CSV table of C-alpha atoms and ligand atoms in Angstrom, one decimal:
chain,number,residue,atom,x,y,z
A,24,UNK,CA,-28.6,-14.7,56.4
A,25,UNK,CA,-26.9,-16.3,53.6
A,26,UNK,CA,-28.7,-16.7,49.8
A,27,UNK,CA,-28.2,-17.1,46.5
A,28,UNK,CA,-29.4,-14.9,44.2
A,29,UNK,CA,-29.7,-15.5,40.6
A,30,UNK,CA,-30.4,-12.8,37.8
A,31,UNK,CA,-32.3,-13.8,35.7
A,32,UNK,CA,-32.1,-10.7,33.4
A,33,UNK,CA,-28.4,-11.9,33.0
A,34,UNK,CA,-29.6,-15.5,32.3
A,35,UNK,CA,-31.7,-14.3,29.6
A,36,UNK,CA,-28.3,-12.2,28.1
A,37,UNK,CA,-25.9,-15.6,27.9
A,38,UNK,CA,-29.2,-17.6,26.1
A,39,UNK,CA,-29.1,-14.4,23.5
A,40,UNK,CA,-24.9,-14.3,23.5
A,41,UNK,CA,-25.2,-18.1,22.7
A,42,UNK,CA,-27.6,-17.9,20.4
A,43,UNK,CA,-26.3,-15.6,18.4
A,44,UNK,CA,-23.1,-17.8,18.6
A,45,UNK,CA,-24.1,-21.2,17.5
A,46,UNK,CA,-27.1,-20.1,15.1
A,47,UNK,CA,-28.1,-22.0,13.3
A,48,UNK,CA,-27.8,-24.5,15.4
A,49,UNK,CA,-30.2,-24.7,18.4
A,50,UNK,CA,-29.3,-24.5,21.7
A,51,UNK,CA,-30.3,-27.3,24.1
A,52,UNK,CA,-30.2,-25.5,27.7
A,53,UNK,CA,-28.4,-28.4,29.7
A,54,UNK,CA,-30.2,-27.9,33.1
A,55,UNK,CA,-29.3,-31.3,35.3
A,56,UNK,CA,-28.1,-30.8,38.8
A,57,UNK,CA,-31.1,-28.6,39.6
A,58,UNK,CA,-30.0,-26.3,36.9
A,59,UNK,CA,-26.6,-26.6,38.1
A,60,UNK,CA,-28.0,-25.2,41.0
A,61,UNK,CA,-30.0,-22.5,40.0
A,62,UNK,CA,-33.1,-23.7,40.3
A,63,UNK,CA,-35.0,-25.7,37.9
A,64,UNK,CA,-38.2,-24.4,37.8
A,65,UNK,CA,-37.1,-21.0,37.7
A,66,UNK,CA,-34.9,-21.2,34.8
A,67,UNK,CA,-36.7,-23.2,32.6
A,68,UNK,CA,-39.9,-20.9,32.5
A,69,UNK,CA,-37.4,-18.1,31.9
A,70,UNK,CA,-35.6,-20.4,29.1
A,71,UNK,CA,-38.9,-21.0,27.4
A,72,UNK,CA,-39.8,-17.2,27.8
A,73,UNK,CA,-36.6,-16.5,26.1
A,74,UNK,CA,-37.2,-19.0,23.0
A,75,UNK,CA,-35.6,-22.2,24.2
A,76,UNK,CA,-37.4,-25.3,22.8
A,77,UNK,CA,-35.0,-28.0,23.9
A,78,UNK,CA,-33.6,-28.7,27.3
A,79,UNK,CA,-31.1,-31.2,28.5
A,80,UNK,CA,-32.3,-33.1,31.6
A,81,UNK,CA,-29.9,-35.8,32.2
A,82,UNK,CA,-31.9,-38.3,34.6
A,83,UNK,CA,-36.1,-38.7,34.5
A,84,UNK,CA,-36.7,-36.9,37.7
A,85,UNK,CA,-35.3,-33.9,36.3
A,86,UNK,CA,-36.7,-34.5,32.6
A,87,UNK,CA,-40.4,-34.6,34.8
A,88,UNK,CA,-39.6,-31.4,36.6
A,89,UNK,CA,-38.5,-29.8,33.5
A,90,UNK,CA,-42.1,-30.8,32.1
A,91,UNK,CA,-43.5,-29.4,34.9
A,92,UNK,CA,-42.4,-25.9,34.4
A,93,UNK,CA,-41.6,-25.9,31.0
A,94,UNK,CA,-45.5,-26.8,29.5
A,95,UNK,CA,-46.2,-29.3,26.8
A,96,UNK,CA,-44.7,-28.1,24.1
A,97,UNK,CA,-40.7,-28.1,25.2
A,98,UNK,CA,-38.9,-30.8,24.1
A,99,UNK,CA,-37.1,-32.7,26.9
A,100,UNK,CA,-34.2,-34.9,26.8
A,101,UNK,CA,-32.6,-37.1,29.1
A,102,UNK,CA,-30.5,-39.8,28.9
A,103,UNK,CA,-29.7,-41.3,32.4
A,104,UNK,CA,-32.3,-44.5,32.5
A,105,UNK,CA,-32.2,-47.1,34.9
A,106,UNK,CA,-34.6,-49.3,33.2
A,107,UNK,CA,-38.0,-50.2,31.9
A,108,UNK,CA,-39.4,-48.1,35.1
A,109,UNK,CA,-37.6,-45.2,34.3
A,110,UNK,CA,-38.6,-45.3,30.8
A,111,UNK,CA,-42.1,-45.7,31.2
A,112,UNK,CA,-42.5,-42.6,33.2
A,113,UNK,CA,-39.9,-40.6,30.8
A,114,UNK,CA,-42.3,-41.9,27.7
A,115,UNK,CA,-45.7,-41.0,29.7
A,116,UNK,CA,-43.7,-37.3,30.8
A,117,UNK,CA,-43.3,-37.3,26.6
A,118,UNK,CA,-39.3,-37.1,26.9
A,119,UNK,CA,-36.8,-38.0,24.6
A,120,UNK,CA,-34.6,-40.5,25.4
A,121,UNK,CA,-30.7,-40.9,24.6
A,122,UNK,CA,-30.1,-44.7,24.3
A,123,UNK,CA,-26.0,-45.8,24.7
A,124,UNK,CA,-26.6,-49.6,25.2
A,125,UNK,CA,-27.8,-52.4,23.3
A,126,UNK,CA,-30.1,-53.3,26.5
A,127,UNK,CA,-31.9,-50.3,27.0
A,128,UNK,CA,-32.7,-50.1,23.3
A,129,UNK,CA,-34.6,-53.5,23.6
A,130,UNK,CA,-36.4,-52.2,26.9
A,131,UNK,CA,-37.2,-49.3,25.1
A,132,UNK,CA,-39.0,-51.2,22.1
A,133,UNK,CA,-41.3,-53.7,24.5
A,134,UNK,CA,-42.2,-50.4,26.8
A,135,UNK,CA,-43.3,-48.1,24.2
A,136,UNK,CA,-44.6,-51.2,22.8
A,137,UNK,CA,-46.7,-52.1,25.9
A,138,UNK,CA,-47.9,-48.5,26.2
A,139,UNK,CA,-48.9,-47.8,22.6
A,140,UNK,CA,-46.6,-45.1,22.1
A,141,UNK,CA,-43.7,-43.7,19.8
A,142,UNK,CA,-40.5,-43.4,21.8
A,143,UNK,CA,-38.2,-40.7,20.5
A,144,UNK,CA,-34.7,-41.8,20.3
A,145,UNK,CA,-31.2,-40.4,20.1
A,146,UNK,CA,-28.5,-43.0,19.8
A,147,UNK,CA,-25.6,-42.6,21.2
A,148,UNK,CA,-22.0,-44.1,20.1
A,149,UNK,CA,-18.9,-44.1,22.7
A,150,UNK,CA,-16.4,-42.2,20.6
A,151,UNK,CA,-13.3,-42.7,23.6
A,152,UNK,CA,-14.7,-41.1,26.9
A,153,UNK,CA,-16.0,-44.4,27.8
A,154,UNK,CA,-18.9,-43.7,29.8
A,155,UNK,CA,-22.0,-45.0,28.4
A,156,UNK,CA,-22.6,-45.4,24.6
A,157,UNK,CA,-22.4,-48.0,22.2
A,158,UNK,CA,-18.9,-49.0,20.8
A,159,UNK,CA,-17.7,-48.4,17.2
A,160,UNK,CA,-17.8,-52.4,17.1
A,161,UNK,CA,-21.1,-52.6,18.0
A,162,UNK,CA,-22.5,-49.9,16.8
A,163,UNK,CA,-23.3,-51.6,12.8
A,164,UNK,CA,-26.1,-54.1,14.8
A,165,UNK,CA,-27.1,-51.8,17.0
A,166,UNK,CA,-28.6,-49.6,14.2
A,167,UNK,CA,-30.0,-51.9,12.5
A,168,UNK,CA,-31.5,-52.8,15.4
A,169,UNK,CA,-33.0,-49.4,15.9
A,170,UNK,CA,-34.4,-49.6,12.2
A,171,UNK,CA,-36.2,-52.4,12.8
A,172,UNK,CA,-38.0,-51.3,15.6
A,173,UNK,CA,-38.3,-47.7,13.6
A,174,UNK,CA,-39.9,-49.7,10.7
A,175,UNK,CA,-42.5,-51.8,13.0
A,176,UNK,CA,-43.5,-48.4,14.9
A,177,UNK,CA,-42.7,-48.2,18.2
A,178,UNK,CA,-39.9,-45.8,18.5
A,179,UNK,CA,-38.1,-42.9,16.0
A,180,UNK,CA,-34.3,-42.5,15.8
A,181,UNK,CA,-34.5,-38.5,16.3
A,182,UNK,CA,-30.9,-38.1,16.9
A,183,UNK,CA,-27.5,-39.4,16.7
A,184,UNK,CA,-24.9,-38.3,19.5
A,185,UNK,CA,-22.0,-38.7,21.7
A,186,UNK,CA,-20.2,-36.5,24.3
A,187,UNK,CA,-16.8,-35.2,23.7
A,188,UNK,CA,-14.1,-34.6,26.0
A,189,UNK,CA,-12.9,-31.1,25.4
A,190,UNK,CA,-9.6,-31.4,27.0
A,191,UNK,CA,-7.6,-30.7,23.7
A,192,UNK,CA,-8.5,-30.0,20.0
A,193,UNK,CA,-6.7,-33.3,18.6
A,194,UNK,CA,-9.0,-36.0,20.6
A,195,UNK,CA,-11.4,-33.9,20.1
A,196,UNK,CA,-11.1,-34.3,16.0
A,197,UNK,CA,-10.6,-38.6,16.8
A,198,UNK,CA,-13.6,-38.3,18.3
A,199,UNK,CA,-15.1,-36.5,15.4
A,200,UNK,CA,-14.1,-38.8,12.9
A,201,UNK,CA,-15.3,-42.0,14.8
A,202,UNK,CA,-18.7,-39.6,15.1
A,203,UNK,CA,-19.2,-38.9,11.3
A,204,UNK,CA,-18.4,-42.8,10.8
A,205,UNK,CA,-21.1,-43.8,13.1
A,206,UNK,CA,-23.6,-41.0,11.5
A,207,UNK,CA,-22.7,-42.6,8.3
A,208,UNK,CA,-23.3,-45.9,9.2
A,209,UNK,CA,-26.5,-45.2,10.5
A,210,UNK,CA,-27.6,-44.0,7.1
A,211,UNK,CA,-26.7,-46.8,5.4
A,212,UNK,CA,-28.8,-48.9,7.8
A,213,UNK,CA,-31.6,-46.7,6.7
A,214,UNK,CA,-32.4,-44.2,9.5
A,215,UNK,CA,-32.7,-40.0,9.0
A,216,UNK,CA,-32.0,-38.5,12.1
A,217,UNK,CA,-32.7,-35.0,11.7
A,218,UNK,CA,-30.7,-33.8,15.0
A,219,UNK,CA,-27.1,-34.5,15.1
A,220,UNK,CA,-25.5,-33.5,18.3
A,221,UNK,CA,-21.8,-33.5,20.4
A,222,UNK,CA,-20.8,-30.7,21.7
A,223,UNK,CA,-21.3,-28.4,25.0
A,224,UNK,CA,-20.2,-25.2,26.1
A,225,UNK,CA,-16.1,-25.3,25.3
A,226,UNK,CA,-16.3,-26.9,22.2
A,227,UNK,CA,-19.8,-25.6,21.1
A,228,UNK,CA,-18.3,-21.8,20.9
A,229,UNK,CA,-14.5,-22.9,19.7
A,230,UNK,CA,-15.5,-25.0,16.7
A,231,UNK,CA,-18.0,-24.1,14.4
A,232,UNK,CA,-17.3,-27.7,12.9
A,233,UNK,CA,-18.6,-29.4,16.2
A,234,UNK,CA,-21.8,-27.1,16.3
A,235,UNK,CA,-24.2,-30.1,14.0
A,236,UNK,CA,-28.0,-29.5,14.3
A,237,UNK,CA,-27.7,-28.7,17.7
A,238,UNK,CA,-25.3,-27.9,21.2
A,239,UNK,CA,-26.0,-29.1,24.7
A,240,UNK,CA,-24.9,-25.6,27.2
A,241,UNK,CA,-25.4,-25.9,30.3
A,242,UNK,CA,-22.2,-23.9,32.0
A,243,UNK,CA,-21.9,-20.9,29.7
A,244,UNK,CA,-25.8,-20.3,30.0
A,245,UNK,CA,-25.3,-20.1,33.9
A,246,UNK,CA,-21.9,-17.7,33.4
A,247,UNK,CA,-19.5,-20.5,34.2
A,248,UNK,CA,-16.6,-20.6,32.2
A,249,UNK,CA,-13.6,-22.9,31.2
A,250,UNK,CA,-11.1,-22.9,33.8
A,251,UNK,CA,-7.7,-21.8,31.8
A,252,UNK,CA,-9.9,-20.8,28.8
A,253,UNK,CA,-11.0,-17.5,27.6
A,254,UNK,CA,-12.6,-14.9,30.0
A,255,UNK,CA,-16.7,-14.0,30.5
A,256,UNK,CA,-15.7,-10.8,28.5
A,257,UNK,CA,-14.3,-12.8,25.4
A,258,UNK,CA,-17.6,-15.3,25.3
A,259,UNK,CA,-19.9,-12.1,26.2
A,260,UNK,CA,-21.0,-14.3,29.0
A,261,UNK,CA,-21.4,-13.5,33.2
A,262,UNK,CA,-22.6,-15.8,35.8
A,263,UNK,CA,-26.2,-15.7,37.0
A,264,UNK,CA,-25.6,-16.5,40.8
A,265,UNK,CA,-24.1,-14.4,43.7
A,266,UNK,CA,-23.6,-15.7,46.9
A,267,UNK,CA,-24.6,-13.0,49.3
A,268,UNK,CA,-24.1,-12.8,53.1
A,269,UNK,CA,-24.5,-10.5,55.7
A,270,UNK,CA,-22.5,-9.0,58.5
A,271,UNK,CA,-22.6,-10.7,61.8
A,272,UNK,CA,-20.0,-9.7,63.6
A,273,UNK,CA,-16.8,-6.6,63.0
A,274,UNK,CA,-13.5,-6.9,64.4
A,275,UNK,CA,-10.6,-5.3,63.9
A,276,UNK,CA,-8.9,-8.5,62.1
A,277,UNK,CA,-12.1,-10.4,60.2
A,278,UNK,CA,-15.5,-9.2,59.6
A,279,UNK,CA,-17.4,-12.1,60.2
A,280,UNK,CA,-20.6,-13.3,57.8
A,281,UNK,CA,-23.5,-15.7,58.2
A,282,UNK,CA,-23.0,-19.1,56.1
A,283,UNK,CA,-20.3,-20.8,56.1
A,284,UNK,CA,-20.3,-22.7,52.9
A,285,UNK,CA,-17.4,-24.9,53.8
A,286,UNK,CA,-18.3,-28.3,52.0
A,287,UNK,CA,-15.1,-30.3,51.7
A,288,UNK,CA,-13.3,-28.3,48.7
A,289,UNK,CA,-14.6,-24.9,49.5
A,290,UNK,CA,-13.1,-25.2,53.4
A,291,UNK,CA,-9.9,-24.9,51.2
A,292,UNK,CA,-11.1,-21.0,49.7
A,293,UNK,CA,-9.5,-19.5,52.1
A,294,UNK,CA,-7.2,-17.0,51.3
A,295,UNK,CA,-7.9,-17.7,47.6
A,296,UNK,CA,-11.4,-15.8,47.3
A,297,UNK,CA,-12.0,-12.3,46.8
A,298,UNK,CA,-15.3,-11.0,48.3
A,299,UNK,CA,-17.1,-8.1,47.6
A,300,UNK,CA,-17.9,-5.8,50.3
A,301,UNK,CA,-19.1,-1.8,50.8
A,302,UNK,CA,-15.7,-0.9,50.9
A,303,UNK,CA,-14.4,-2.6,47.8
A,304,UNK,CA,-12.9,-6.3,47.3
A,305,UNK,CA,-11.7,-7.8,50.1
A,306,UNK,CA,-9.6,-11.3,50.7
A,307,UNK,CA,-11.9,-14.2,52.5
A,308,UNK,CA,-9.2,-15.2,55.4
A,309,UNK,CA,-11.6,-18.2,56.8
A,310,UNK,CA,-14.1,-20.0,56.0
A,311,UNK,CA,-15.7,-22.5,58.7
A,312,UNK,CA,-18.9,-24.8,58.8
A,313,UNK,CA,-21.2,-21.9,59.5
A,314,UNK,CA,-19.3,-18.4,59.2
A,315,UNK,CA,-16.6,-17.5,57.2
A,316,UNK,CA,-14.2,-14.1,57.9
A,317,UNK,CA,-13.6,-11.7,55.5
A,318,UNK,CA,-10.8,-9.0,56.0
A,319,UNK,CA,-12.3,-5.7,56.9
A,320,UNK,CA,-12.8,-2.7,55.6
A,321,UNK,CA,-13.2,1.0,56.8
A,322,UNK,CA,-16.6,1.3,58.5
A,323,UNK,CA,-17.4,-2.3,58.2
A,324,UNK,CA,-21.0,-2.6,60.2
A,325,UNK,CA,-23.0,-5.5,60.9
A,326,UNK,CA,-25.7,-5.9,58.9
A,327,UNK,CA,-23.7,-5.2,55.6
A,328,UNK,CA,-24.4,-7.5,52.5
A,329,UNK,CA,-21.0,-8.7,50.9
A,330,UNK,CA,-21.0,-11.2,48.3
A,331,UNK,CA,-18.8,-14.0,48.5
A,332,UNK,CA,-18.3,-15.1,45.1
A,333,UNK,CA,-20.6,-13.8,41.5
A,334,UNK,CA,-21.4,-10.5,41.2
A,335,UNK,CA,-18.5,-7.7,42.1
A,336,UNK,CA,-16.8,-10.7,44.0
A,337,UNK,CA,-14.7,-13.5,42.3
A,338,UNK,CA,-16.4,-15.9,40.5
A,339,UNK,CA,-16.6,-19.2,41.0
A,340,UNK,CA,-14.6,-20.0,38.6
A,341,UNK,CA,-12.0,-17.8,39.4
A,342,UNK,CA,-12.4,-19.7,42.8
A,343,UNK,CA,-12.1,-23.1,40.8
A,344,UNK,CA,-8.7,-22.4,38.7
A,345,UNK,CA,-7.4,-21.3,42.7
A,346,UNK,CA,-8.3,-24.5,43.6
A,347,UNK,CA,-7.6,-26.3,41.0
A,348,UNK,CA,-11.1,-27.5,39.7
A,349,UNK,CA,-13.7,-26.6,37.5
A,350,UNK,CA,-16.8,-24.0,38.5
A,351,UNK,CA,-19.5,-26.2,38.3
A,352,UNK,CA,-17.9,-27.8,41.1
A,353,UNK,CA,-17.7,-24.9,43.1
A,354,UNK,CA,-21.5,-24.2,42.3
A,355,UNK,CA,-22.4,-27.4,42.9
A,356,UNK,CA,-20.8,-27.5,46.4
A,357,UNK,CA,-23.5,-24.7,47.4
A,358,UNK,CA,-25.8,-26.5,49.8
A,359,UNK,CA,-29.4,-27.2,48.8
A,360,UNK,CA,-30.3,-25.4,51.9
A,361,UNK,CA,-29.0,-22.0,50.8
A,362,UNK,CA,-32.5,-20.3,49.6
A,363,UNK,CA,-32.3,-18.9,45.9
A,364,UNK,CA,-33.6,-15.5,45.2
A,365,UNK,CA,-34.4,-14.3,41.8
A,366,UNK,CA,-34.2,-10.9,40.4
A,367,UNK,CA,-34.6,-9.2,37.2
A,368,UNK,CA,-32.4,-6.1,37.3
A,369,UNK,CA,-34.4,-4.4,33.6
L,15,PLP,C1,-23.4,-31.7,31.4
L,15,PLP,C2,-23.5,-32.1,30.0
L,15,PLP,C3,-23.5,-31.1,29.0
L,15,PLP,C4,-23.3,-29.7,29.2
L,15,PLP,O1,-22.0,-29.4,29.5
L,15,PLP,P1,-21.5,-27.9,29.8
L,15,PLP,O2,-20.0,-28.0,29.7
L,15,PLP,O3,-22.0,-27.6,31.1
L,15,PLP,O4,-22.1,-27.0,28.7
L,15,PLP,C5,-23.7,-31.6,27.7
L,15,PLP,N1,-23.9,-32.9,27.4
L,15,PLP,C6,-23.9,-33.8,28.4
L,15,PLP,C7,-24.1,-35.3,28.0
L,15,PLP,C8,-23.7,-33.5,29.7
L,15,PLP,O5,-23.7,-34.4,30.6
């Protein structure tokens, strides 16, 4: 038996730690990849339990799954659209969209035209990571583009954003300056956006500067932190998910568990993982395609639950910086077929 168990009691202490962090901006709960694989449905009823209003949904299957769970009244964006079909089911799931090329913007316009509707909007200029978003040359047309389909009615500039890279604090700034140019800009071309938003988790609790209207966490809500940056302790943060395993076999050189979770990267852990078991934290010495070996300790019996990594165990990103990674990589290397388990320890 292998699982992964997610507390959501914990969950519900990193939204409060980040709230009372970036207040008074809001917190956008960033929950693509399944909620990085914590479960979607699961999390966003506890989010919106916990006060969250806004989540961050990346593509339109997940922005329709967050609907789902979250009710009517959550605001949902996404902004990984493949075209005019994608955008008609985003706009009938009433999600926001964040628009970063000239193209979608028009397919936006003639959909929500077509279907009567108001498409919210948050543009979004490419301040140097390259990867989607409107460049600072084109970005003059492109909002006056978006007031003129503003002013005739079929869609609202909500927001102005861009994603920053969060590798050091000088590009960081660049990318700052070329933001507050293009919020500027848009101003002068006559729109109001009343959200502004750049930053996630790193950047979000470093730099009160970067925080805007609002902040897009996804990895510090689930207890992932920065590889090389400060510890859970300093943010006042602990990840939600434990992988747990049981006892199959005890010999005197490995204990073995259920569940390998070799995928690639993670058949490298070994040796570089610290589980914990009954008797205390033990080194992982193997990990295969469906058991891994633990090194054992007095009275080991099958049976036993140890936990691979969350919890008393390592955390994945403790695993990560071993491997030389980041810990949503590690987390999302669980497979899909691992079964979650929720609990609320209070
Ligand atoms: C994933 C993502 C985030 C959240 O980043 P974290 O580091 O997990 O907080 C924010 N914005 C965008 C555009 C993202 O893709």
């Amino acid at each position: 038996m292998i699982e992964f168990v997610v507390d959501l009691d914990t969950f519900a202490r990193n939204l409060r730690t980040i709230r009372d962090r970036v207040a008074p901006a809001q917190h956008m709960l960033v929950v693509k990849d399944d909620a990085y694989r914590h479960g979607l449905e699961r999390i966003v009823q506890r989010a919106v339990t916990e006060g969250i209003t806004w989540f961050g949904a990346l593509d339109v299957v997940t922005g329709v799954g967050t609907r789902a769970a979250s009710g009517p009244e959550a605001r949902i964006f996404t902004w990984m659209l493949a075209g005019a079909d994608d955008v008609r089911e985003a706009l009938a799931a009433d999600l926001d969209l964040g628009i970063g090329t000239a193209e979608l913007l028009e397919t936006v316009a003639s959909v929500a035209e077509a279907a009567g509707t108001v498409a919210n909007v948050h543009l979004k200029i490419d301040t140097g990571l390259h990867r989607n978003g409107v460049r600072a040359e084109q970005w003059e047309a492109f909002v006056a583009r978006a007031a003129a389909f503003e002013a005739a009615g079929v869609l609202r500039v909500v927001g102005i954003w861009t994603h920053i890279a969060e590798a050091s604090d000088a590009d960081d700034d660049d990318q700052r300056a070329v933001y507050e140019q293009a919020v500027a800009q848009a101003r002068v071309a006559g729109l109001a956006p009343e959200l502004l938003h750049l930053a996630a988790s790193a950047a979000a609790f470093a730099r009160e500067d970067f925080r805007y209207d609002m902040v897009r966490i996804g990895a510090f809500a689930y207890g992932i932190r920065s590889t090389d940056g400060p510890s859970d302790t300093e943010l006042g943060i602990a990840p939600i998910g434990a992988l747990r395993s049981e006892v199959l076999r005890v010999a005197n050189i490995a204990v073995t568990v259920d569940g390998g979770f070799a995928d690639g990267l993670l058949s490298t852990a070994a040796g570089k993982l610290n589980a914990a078991t009954p008797g205390g934290v033990r080194r992982v010495s193997a990990v295969r395609a469906d058991t891994s070996s633990i090194e054992p300790w007095d009275g080991a019996k099958a049976g036993e639950q140890v936990t691979l990594y969350g919890g008393a165990a390592d955390s994945a990103t403790d695993l990560a910086e071993r491997l030389g990674t980041i810990g949503e990589e590690v987390i999302l290397r669980l497979s899909r077929e691992v079964p979650r388990r929720y609990k609320t320890t209070s």
